């Protein structure tokens, strides 16, 4: 039955289904935790959120090089299970502390920071592992279906939160995420055995890998195209932060208690993922293949600009939910795949190192600056309407960067697919 939808070989079926389950459980577990984190972010009022964003960025500056050092020194078959076990034990500790209400507000804030770091690594580690298990030719055929597992997980997770948060209690949902994370860890072990026994991968295929943030930064500075890609991510993150603060404020006004607020966050995430899945299956391929990257890249900033204008005119929760659903779907279903296509035109050094730097440090740095900027504008007396209007020029700049990137991609295609970044020196490539 799977072969009707996916170009999969007989010997690959079990691994593809296992990878689908792996990504589903990973993202479903995270999607259950995210509404809980968002509700905890309201503890002590919305004014404390800039400090949480700053702390998250500082922790990220330590976590990214630490992770790079681990994978550079030890094979992934050792590193991945240990990382999952670390996060699993952390989850259980948070469950006990929150259940016993030990230092409730400080623990909630630490949990907020912890999950903000965790969500970066789960996706990065997953796709790194997929690249180890499957060959390039297999990835072209199979990764689309495997990615749908993550989208499905991000759809099911908020649905469960929306239905279980009030009758079961938000804290108890952490146990569901812990179980799902253990299933993800078991999938890693099973897929490693499949790669060895069926793919006949040599032991060296799981050996230590190199990499580092500084190399990615050097390539980023040297390439105007990579700088534009970084600016695109920065503007997306900045407008996301503005929208997130609006969401927290509106949910805090409507929700009567922690359970109802958690359920509201879960419902918002559910609608975002539902629309994303619909666009991924029905629209993404058609837009990119028929209209090109320019149209696909332009949708998200246009939706963002119009959405903030609508939110400025009618600052109510219903408008925000519709705005966030359309924006999230256009980003995950159209802009993000298009951006990954752009990264296929850079050299391998830039693809792995500069992309890592952009997706982590640039993204979290933008979060932090935007959070403090939003706080400053609020202190100057700007309400929700003023903050929404302040985000519109950012969306306009984002649109301009996106159109520049699409023009550069067309130019490079006409010139024969030259790479966007300078080739790394031999010694850098060897690292």
mmCIF file of C-alpha atoms in Angstrom, residues 43 128 222 327 336 416:
data_model
loop_
_atom_site.group_PDB
_atom_site.id
_atom_site.type_symbol
_atom_site.label_atom_id
_atom_site.label_comp_id
_atom_site.label_asym_id
_atom_site.label_seq_id
_atom_site.Cartn_x
_atom_site.Cartn_y
_atom_site.Cartn_z
ATOM 1 C CA UNK A 43 3.967 33.193 34.703
ATOM 2 C CA UNK A 128 21.601 14.287 10.621
ATOM 3 C CA UNK A 222 32.284 36.014 2.801
ATOM 4 C CA UNK A 327 1.483 32.502 8.284
ATOM 5 C CA UNK A 336 11.006 26.694 4.349
ATOM 6 C CA UNK A 416 25.193 26.738 -14.932
#
